XYZ file of C-alpha atoms in Angstrom:
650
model
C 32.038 -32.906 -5.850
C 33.797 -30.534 -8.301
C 31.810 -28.653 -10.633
C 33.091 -25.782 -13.523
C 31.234 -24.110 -16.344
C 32.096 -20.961 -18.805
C 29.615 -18.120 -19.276
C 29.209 -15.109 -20.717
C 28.729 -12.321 -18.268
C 25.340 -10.473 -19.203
C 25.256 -7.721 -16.612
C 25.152 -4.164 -17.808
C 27.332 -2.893 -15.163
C 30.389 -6.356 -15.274
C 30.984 -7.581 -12.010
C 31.105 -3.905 -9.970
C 30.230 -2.922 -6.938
C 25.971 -3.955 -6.673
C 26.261 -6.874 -8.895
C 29.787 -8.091 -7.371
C 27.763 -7.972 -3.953
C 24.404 -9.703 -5.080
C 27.259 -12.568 -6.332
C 29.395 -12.572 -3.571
C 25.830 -12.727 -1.328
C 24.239 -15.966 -3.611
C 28.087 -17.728 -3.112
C 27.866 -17.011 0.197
C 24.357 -19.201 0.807
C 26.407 -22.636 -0.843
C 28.379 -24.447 1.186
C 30.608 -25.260 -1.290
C 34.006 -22.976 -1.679
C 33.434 -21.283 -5.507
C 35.526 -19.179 -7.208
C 35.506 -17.050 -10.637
C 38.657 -16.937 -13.389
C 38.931 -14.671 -16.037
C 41.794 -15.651 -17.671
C 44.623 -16.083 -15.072
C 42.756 -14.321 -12.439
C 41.556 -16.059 -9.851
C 38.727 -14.552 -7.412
C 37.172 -15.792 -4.687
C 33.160 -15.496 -5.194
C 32.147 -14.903 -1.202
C 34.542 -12.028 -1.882
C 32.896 -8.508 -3.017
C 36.138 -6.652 -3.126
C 38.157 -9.740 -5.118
C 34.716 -9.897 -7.488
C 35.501 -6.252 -8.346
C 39.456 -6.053 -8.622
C 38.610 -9.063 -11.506
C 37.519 -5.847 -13.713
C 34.694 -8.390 -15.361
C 33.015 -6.351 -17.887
C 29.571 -6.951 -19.738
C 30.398 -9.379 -22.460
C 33.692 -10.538 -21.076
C 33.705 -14.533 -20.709
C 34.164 -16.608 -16.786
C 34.880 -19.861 -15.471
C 32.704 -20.549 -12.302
C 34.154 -23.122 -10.413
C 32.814 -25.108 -7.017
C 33.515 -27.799 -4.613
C 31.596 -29.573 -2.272
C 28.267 -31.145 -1.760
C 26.550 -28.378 -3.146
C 29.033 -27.830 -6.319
C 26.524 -28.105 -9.218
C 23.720 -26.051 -7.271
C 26.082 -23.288 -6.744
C 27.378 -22.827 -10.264
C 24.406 -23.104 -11.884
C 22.870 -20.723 -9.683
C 26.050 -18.373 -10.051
C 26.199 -19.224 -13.823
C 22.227 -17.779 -14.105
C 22.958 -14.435 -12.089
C 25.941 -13.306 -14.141
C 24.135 -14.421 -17.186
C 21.921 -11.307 -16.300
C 18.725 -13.209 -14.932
C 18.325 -11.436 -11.505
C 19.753 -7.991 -11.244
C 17.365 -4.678 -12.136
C 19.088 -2.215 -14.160
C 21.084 0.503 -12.276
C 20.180 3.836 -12.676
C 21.196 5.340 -15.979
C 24.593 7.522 -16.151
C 25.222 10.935 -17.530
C 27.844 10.735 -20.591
C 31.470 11.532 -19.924
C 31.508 15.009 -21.848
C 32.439 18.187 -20.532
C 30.032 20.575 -18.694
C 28.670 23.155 -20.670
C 27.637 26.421 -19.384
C 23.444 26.271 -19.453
C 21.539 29.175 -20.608
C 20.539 31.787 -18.411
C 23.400 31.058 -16.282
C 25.513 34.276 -16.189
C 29.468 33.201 -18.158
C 31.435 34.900 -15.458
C 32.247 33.061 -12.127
C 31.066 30.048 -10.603
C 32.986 27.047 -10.267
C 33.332 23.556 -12.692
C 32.610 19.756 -11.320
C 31.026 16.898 -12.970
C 27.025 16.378 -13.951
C 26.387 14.413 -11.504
C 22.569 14.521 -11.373
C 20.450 16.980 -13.409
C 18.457 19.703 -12.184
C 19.067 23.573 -10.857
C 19.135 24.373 -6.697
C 19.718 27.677 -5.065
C 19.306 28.083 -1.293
C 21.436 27.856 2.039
C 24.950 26.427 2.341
C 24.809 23.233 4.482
C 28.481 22.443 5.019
C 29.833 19.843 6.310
C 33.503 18.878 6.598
C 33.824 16.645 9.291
C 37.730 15.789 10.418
C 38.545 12.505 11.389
C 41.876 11.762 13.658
C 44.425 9.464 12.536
C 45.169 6.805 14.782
C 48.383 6.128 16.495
C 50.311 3.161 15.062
C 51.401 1.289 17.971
C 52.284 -2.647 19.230
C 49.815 -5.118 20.005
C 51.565 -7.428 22.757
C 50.629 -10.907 21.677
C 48.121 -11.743 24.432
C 46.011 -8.601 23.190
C 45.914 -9.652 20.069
C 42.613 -11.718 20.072
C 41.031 -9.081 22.314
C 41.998 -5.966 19.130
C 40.474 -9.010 16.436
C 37.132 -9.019 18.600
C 37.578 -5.086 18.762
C 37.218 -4.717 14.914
C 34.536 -7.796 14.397
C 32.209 -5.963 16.619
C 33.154 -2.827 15.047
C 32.165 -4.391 11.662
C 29.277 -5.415 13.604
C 28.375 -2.132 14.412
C 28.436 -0.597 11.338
C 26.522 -3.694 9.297
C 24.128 -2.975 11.573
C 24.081 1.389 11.013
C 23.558 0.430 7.399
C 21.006 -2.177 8.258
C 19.133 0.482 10.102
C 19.256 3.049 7.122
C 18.049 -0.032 5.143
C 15.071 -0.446 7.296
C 14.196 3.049 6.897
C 13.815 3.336 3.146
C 10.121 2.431 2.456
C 10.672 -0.896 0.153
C 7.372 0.096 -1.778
C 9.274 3.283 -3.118
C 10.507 2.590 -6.766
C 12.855 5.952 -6.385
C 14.433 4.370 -3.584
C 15.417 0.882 -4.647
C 18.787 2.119 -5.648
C 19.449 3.839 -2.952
C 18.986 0.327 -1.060
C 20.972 -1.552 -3.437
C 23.729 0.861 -2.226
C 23.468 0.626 1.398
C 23.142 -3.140 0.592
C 26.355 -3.103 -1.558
C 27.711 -1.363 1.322
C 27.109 -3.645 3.810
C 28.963 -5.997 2.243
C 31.906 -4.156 1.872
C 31.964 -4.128 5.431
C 31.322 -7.336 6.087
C 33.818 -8.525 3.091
C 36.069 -12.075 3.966
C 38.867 -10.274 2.220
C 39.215 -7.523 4.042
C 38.713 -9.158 7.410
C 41.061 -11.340 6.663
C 43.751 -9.139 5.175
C 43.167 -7.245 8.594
C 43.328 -9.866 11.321
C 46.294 -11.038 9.526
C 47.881 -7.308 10.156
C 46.558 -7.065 13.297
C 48.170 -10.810 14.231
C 51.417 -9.460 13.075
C 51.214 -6.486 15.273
C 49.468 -3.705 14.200
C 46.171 -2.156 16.133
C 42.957 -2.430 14.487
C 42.186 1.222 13.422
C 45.213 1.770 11.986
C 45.287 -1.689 10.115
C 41.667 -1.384 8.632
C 42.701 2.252 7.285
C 45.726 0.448 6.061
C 44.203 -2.453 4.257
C 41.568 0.077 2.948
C 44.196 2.489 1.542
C 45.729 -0.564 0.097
C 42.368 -1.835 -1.810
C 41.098 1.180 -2.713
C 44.134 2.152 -4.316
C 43.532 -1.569 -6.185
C 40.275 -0.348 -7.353
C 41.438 3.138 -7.965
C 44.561 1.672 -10.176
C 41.879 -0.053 -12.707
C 40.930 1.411 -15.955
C 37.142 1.441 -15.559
C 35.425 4.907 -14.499
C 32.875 2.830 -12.431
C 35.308 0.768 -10.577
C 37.644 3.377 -10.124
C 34.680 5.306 -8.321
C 34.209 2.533 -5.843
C 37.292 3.421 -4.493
C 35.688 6.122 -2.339
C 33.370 3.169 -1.298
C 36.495 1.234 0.328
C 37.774 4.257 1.868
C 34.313 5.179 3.418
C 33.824 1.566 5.009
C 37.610 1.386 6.179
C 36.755 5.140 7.891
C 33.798 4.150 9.162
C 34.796 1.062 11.002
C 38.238 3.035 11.782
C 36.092 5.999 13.415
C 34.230 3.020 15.471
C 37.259 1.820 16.992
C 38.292 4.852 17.808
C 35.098 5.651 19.594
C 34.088 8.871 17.171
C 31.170 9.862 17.392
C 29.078 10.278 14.182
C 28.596 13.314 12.238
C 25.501 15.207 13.076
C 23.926 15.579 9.172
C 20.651 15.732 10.794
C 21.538 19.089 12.108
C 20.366 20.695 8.390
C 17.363 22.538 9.993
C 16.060 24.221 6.738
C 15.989 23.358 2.796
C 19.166 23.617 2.034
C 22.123 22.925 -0.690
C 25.025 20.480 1.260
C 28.278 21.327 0.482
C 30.738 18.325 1.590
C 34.445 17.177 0.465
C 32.576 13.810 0.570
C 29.823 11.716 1.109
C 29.645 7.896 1.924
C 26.192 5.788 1.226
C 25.470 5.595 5.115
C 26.409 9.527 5.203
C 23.451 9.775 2.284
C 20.860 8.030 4.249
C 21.312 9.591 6.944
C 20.255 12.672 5.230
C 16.511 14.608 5.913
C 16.387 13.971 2.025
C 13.067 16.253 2.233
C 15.859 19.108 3.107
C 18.228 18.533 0.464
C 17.719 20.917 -2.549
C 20.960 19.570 -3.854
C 24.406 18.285 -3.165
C 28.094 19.594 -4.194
C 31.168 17.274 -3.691
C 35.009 17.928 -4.021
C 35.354 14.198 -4.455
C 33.268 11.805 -6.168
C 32.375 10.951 -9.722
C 29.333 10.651 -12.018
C 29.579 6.485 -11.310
C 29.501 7.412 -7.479
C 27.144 6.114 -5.506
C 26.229 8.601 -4.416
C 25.694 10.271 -7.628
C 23.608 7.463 -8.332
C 21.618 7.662 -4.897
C 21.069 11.337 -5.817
C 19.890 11.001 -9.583
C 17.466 8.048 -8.088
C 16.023 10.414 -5.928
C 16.166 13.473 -8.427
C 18.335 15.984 -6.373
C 20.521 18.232 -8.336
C 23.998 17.257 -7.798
C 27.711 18.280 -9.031
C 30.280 16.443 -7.846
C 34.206 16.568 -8.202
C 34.695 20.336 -7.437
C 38.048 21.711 -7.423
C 38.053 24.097 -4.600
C 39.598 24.348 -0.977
C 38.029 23.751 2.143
C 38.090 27.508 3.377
C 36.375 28.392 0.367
C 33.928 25.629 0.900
C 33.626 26.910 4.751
C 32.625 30.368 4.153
C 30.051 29.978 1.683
C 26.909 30.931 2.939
C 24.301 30.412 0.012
C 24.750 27.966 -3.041
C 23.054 28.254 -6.850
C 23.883 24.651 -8.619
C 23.231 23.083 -12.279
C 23.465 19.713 -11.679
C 23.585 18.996 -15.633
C 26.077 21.341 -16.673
C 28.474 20.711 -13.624
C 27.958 24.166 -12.460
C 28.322 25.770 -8.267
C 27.985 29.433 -7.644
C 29.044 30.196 -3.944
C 27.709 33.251 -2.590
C 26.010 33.897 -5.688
C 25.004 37.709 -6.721
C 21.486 39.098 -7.473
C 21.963 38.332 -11.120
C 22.768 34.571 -10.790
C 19.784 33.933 -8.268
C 17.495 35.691 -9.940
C 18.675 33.829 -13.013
C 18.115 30.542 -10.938
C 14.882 31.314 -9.288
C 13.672 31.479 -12.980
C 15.099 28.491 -14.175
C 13.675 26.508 -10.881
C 10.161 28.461 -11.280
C 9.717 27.380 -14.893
C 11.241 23.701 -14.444
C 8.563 23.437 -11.332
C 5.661 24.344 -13.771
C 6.673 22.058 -16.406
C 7.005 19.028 -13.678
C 3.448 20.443 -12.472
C 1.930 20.324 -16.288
C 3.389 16.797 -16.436
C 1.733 15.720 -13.437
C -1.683 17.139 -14.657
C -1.651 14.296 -17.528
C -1.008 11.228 -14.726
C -4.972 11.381 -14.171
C -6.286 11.922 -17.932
C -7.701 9.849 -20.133
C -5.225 9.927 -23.283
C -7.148 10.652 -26.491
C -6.214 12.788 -29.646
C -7.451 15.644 -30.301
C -9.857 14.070 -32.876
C -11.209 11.884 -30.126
C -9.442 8.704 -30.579
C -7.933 6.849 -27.463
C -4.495 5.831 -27.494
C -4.033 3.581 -24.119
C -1.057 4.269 -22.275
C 0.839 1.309 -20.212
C 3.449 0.618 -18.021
C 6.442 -2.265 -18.299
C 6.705 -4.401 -15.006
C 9.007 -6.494 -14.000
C 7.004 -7.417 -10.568
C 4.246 -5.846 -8.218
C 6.721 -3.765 -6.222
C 6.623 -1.533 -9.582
C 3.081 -0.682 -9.918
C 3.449 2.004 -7.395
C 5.294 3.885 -9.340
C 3.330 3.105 -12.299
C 0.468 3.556 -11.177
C 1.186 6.933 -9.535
C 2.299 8.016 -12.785
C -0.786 7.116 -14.629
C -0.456 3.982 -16.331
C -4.010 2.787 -17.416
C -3.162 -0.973 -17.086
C 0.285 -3.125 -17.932
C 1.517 -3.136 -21.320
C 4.361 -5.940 -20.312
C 4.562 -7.922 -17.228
C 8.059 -9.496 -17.950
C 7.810 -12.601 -15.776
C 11.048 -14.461 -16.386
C 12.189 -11.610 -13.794
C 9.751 -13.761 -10.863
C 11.594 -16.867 -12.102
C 15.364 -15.553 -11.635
C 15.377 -13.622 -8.473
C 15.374 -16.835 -6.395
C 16.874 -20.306 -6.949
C 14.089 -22.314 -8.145
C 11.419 -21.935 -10.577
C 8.118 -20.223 -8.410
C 5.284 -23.254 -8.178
C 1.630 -22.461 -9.841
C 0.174 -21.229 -5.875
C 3.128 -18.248 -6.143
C 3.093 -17.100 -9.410
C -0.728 -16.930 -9.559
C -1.001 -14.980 -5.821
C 1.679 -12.709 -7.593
C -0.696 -12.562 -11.333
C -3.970 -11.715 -8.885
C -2.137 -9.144 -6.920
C -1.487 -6.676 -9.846
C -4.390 -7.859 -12.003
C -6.770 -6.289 -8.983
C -4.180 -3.336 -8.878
C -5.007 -2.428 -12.260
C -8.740 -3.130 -12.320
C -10.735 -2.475 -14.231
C -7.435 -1.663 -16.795
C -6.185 -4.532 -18.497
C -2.791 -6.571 -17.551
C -0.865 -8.476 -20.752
C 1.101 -11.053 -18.746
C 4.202 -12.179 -20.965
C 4.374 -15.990 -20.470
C 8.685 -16.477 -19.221
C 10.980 -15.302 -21.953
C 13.604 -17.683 -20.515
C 16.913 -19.534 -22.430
C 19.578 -19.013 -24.601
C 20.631 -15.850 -22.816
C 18.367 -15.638 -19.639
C 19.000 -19.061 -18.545
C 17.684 -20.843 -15.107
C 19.814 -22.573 -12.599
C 18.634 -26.458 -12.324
C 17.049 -26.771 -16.241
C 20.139 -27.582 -18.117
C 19.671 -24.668 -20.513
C 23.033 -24.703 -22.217
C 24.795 -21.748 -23.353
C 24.471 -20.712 -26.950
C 26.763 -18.931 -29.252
C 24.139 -17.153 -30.562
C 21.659 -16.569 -27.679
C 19.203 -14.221 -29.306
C 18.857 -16.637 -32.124
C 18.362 -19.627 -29.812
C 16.024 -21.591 -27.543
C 14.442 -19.358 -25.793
C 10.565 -18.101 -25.261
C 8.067 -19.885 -26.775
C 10.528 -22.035 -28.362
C 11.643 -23.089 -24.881
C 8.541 -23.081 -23.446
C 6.766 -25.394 -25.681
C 9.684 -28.364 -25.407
C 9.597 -27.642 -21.744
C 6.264 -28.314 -20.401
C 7.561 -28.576 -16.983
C 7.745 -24.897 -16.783
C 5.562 -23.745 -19.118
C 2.373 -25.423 -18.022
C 2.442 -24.406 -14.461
C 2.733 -20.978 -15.322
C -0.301 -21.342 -17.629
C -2.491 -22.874 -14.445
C -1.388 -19.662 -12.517
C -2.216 -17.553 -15.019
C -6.125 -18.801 -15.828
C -6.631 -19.265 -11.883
C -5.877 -15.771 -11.276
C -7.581 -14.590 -14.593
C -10.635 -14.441 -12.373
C -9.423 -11.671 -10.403
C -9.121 -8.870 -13.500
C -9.066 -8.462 -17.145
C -5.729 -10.320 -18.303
C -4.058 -10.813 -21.835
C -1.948 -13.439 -22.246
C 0.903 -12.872 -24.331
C 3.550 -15.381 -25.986
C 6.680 -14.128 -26.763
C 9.192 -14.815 -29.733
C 6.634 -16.328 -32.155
C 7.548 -16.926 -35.602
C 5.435 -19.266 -36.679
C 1.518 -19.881 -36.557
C 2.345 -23.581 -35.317
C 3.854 -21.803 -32.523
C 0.778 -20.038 -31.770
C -1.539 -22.961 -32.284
C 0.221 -25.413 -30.071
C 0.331 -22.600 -27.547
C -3.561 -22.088 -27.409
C -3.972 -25.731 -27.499
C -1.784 -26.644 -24.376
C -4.024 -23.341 -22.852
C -7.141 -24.969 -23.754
C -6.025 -28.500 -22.175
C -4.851 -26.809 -19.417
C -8.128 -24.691 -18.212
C -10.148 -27.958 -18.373
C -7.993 -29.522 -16.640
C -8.851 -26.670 -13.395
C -12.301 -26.740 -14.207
C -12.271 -30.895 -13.682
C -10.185 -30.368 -10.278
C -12.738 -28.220 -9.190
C -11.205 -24.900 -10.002
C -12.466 -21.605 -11.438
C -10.186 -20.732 -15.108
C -10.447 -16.928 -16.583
C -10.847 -17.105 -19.866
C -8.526 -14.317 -21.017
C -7.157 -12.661 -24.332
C -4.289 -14.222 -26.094
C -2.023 -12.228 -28.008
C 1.656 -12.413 -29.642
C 4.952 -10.719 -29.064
C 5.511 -9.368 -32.934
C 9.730 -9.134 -32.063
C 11.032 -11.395 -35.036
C 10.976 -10.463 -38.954
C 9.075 -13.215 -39.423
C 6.323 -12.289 -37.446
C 6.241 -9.172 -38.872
C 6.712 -10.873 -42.813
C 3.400 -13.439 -41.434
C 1.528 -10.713 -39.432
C -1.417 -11.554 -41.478
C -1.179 -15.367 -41.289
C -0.613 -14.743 -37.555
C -3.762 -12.029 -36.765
C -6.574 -14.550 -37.596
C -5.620 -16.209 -34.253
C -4.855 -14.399 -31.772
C -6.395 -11.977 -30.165
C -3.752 -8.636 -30.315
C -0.479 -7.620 -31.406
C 2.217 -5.963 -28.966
C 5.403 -4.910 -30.912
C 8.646 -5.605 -29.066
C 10.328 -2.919 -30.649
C 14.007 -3.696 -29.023
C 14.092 -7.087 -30.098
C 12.873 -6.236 -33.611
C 14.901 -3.534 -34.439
C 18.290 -5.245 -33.671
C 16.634 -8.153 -35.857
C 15.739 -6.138 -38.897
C 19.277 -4.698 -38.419
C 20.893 -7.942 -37.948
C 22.785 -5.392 -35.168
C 23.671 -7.173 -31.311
C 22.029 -4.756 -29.479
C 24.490 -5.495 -26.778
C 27.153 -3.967 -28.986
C 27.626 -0.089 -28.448
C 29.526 0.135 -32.064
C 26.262 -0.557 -33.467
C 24.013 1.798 -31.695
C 23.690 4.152 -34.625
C 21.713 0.717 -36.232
C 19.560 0.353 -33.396
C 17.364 2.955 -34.107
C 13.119 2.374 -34.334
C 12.954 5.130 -36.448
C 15.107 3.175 -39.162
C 12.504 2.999 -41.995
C 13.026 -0.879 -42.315
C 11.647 -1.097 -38.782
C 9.112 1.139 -39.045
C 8.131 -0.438 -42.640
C 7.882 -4.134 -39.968
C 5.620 -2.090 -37.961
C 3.316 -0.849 -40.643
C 2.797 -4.460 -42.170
C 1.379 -5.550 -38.488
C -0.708 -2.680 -38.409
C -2.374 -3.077 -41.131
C -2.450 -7.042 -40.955
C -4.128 -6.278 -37.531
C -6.538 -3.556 -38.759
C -8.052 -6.052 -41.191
C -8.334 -8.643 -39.008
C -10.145 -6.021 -36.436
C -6.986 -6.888 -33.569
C -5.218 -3.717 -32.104
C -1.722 -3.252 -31.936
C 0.476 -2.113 -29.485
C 3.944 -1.268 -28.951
C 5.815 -2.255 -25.466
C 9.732 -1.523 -26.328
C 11.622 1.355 -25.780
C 10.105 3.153 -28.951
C 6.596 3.296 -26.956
C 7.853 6.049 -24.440
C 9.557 7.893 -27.001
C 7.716 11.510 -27.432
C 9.223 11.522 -30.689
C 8.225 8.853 -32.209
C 4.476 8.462 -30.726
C 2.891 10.368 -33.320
C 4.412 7.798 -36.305
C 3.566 4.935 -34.453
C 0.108 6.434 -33.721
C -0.263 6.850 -37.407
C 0.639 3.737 -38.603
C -2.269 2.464 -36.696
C -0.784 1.336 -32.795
C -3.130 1.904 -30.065
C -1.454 1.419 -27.185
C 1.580 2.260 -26.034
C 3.761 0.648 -23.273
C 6.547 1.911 -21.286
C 8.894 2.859 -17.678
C 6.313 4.192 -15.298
C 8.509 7.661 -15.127
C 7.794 8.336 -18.929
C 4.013 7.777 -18.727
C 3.113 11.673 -18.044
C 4.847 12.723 -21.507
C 3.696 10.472 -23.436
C 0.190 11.013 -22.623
C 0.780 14.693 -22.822
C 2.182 13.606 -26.629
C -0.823 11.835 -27.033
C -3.077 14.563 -26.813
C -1.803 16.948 -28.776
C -1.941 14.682 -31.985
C -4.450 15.757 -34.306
């Protein structure tokens, strides 16, 4: 069976290194062979390193193509990952300007790199410049030649399994670690990538010995990658290298470098680092990290914002320099190293870390309060899940309940919709988490651009404008009815608000509560206990704002989708970066949206609160607080700020 279909690819990062794996991985699992065009360009999907020299970009349009029993399975599946339905966002990025010089950071001395990861370190040089011998090129006789292929798959074995082992280290129940994994993951496959094996066997069949054909072939691809005009995919070039070293240093029997030799808290000076180099690190002993290689789209820039360790990377300095240093004073956000640094700079540094450590410590003070103003009133403060691996975080940071549970996320990590017993285990599981705090539950905001593999959703030209959340939901009771089952079975377990997203009509909202209704006594006649909780709306479309007071008579809140509404209002994409100056919450149109559903809500006695981006921002709290929202929703590591912003509003 042959199978094709077109899509739009919705990932923010294209088809690079973490999302080319997570494709490569899902294309792997089909029996069928599948491959991706863009234009002329033909990739193979098992492929990670073909996915990536295809230089897909977000917003750049792909033909998915299969064959075999399993065609139609596998593009559909493939069609609904690149569409953006199963990838969390990677850490965010510093912007590509130039370093500036921070203040109280003496002007004289010091050398330049790139902001790699904010924050100031001073303390002992670690450094560590490992040398690595280049093998011999010699002459495989032909009967040796199967015996030097078995030599490099086991040495691919080996280090598939290192990574796996630095894998199985990382506690999965650590939010500040996921991208870290998704590295080491991303890795892995690199590694273990059909291209490269095959471009080396086929070297190694025409002669050449395994070491020195995987450093070849890796020279050859990173320079590929390296040759591309994207930052990012020019940064996974030092990704290729590292796995080619790696599984050249296997072969040749070199033994690993010794990182865990840093006895003491100290900064690590290196030329560079690899993934598997970065998790082998005693992280708890890293007060930062300088690099003569690397970029700001590393990964391990991105391992080292994730974890919050100062870093500079791309130093221009020699390695005798680098050797002799002794102690090391970095500004990870102005892309500043001082090497042996003198009494002025350390003393300037020691300040600059004292006062940056009492400002994280008054932060921390407001994870535990209850956030009222100062004239008494409460203004809840929530966090935005995607899933019960992120209450951790959010928890630890404060959050009195869940603003947003964004559920279409359960429905597109795997390859099939998640039956009523699943989703309500998963609903119960964070509902007791959160006890006695509520939990708003967003019924799946699925379609038009989030589609599903296996449901026929069709692509739209204009996906934000299409079929998709309630509008789906309510032709599609196939989906939408077991969710609401899960939901009032584990209703019992905790306070939950149900929420409906992308209303813009009151039909909407009555045929909703109606199918609700049908569906609890439907439990209660199998036998089964139904929650009755709070329903509420998603105010994200003008109209709903225009109608707020039509709407507030029946339903039971408001939440204000403040992403969603603002590129509405603005009739701005918010996918499109040349309209980011529209896309602004503070745009008085928006605002005047979010002051009609206030007061529509106040006189209906419903409160209001506000769950996009807006919600977290310290700036803005005090205008939404005044125009009557009373809760506020938001990323688990804002939650401390805005509470402190909270109470300092008269």
């Amino acid at each position: 069976m042959f199978c094709e279909t077109n899509v739009v690819v919705r990932l923010e990062e294209g088809l690079h290194a973490r999302p080319a794996a997570q494709v490569a991985k899902l294309a792997k699992s089909y029996a069928a062979s599948v491959e991706i065009a863009k234009g002329a360009r033909v990739a193979n999907a098992k492929s990670t390193v073909q996915l990536m020299l295809l230089t897909v970009k977000e917003g750049e349009a792909i033909v998915i193509r299969a064959n075999g029993d399993d065609a139609e399975t596998a593009v559909d599946g493939l069609a609904a990952l690149v569409a953006g339905a199963a990838l969390a966002p990677a850490p965010a990025m510093p912007a590509a300007t130039p370093p500036s010089r921070a203040a109280g950071v003496p002007a004289d001395g010091g050398l330049r790199g790139v902001a790699a990861s904010a924050g100031v370190a001073l303390g002992p040089a670690f450094v560590y410049l490992p040398t690595h011998p280049e093998p011999p090129l010699f002459t495989v006789a032909p009967e040796a030649v199967e015996a030097e292929i078995a030599a490099y798959r086991d040495a691919v074995g080996q280090v598939a399994a290192l990574l796996q082992a630095a894998i199985d280290r990382l506690d999965p129940a650590a939010p500040t670690l996921r991208s870290e994994r998704e590295v080491l993951i991303a890795m892995q496959d690199l590694a273990r990538d059909i291209e490269l094996a095959k471009t080396v066997e086929q070297a190694i069949r025409g002669g050449q010995n395994a070491a020195h054909a995987v450093l070849a072939v890796g020279e050859h691809l990173a320079g590929e990658l390296a040759a591309t005009d994207d930052a990012y995919l020019r940064a996974r070039a030092e990704d290729m290298r590292g796995v080619a070293r790696r599984l050249a240093d296997t072969l040749l029997g070199v033994a690993e470098a010794h990182l865990h030799e840093i006895a003491e808290p100290s900064v690590l000076i290196a030329a560079d680092l690899s993934a598997l180099d970065f998790a082998r690190l005693p992280s708890d002993r890293l007060l930062g990290l300088v690099t003569t290689g690397g970029s700001a789209s590393s990964h391990v820039a991105i391992i080292a914002r994730s974890l919050g360790i100062p870093a500079v990377v791309g130093v221009a300095a020699e390695a005798e320099t680098l050797r002799g240093a002794r102690r090391a004073a970095i500004d990870g956000g102005a892309g500043v190293v001082h090497l042996d640094p003198d009494e002025a700079t350390e003393r300037a540094f020691r300040d600059r870390i004292a006062a940056a450590e009492a400002a994280r410590r008054r932060l921390a003070a407001y994870a535990g309060i209850e956030p009222r103003t100062r004239s008494g009133k409460l203004i809840e403060v929530a966090a935005n899940i995607g899933g019960p691996q992120d209450l951790p975080a959010a928890l630890a940071n404060g959050a009195r309940g869940v603003g947003l549970f964004r559920t279409e996320f359960l429905f597109m990590r795997g390859r099939a919709v998640p039956d009523e017993l699943t989703q309500a285990a998963i609903y119960a599981e964070v509902l007791r988490a959160c006890a006695p705090h509520p939990v708003v539950i967003r019924t799946a905001d699925i379609g038009g651009d989030k589609p599903l593999p296996g449901l026929g959703i069709e692509r739209e030209d204009n996906p934000f404008l299409g079929w998709r959340g309630i509008r789906l939901c309510l032709d599609r009771h196939d989906i939408f009815k077991p969710q609401l089952r899960a939901l009032l079975r584990a209703a019992v377990a905790g306070p939950l608000r149900i929420m409906f997203p992308m209303v813009a009509d009151a039909g909407e909202v009555h045929a909703a509560r109606a199918l609700l209704r049908a569906v609890a006594a439907e439990l209660r006649a199998e036998g089964m206990e139904a929650g009755t909780p709070q329903v509420g709306i998603m105010v994200e479309t003008p109209a709903a704002a225009l109608c707020a007071a039509e709407l507030a008579p029946h339903v039971d809140f408001f939440s204000i989708g403040t992403n969603d509404l603002t590129q509405y209002v603005m009739a701005a994409d918010r996918t499109n970066p040349r309209l980011a100056h529209l896309l602004r919450a503070d745009h008085p149109a928006v605002l005047r949206a979010i002051a009609m559903t206030c007061e529509a809500a106040a006189a209906a006695g419903i409160p209001v609160a506000v769950c996009g981006e807006a919600a977290g921002d310290p700036a803005l709290i005090p205008t939404l607080v005044r125009l009557g929202v009373s809760e506020l929703s938001m990323s688990a590591p804002r939650i401390p700020e805005a509470k402190q912003r909270v109470t300092e509003l008269d």
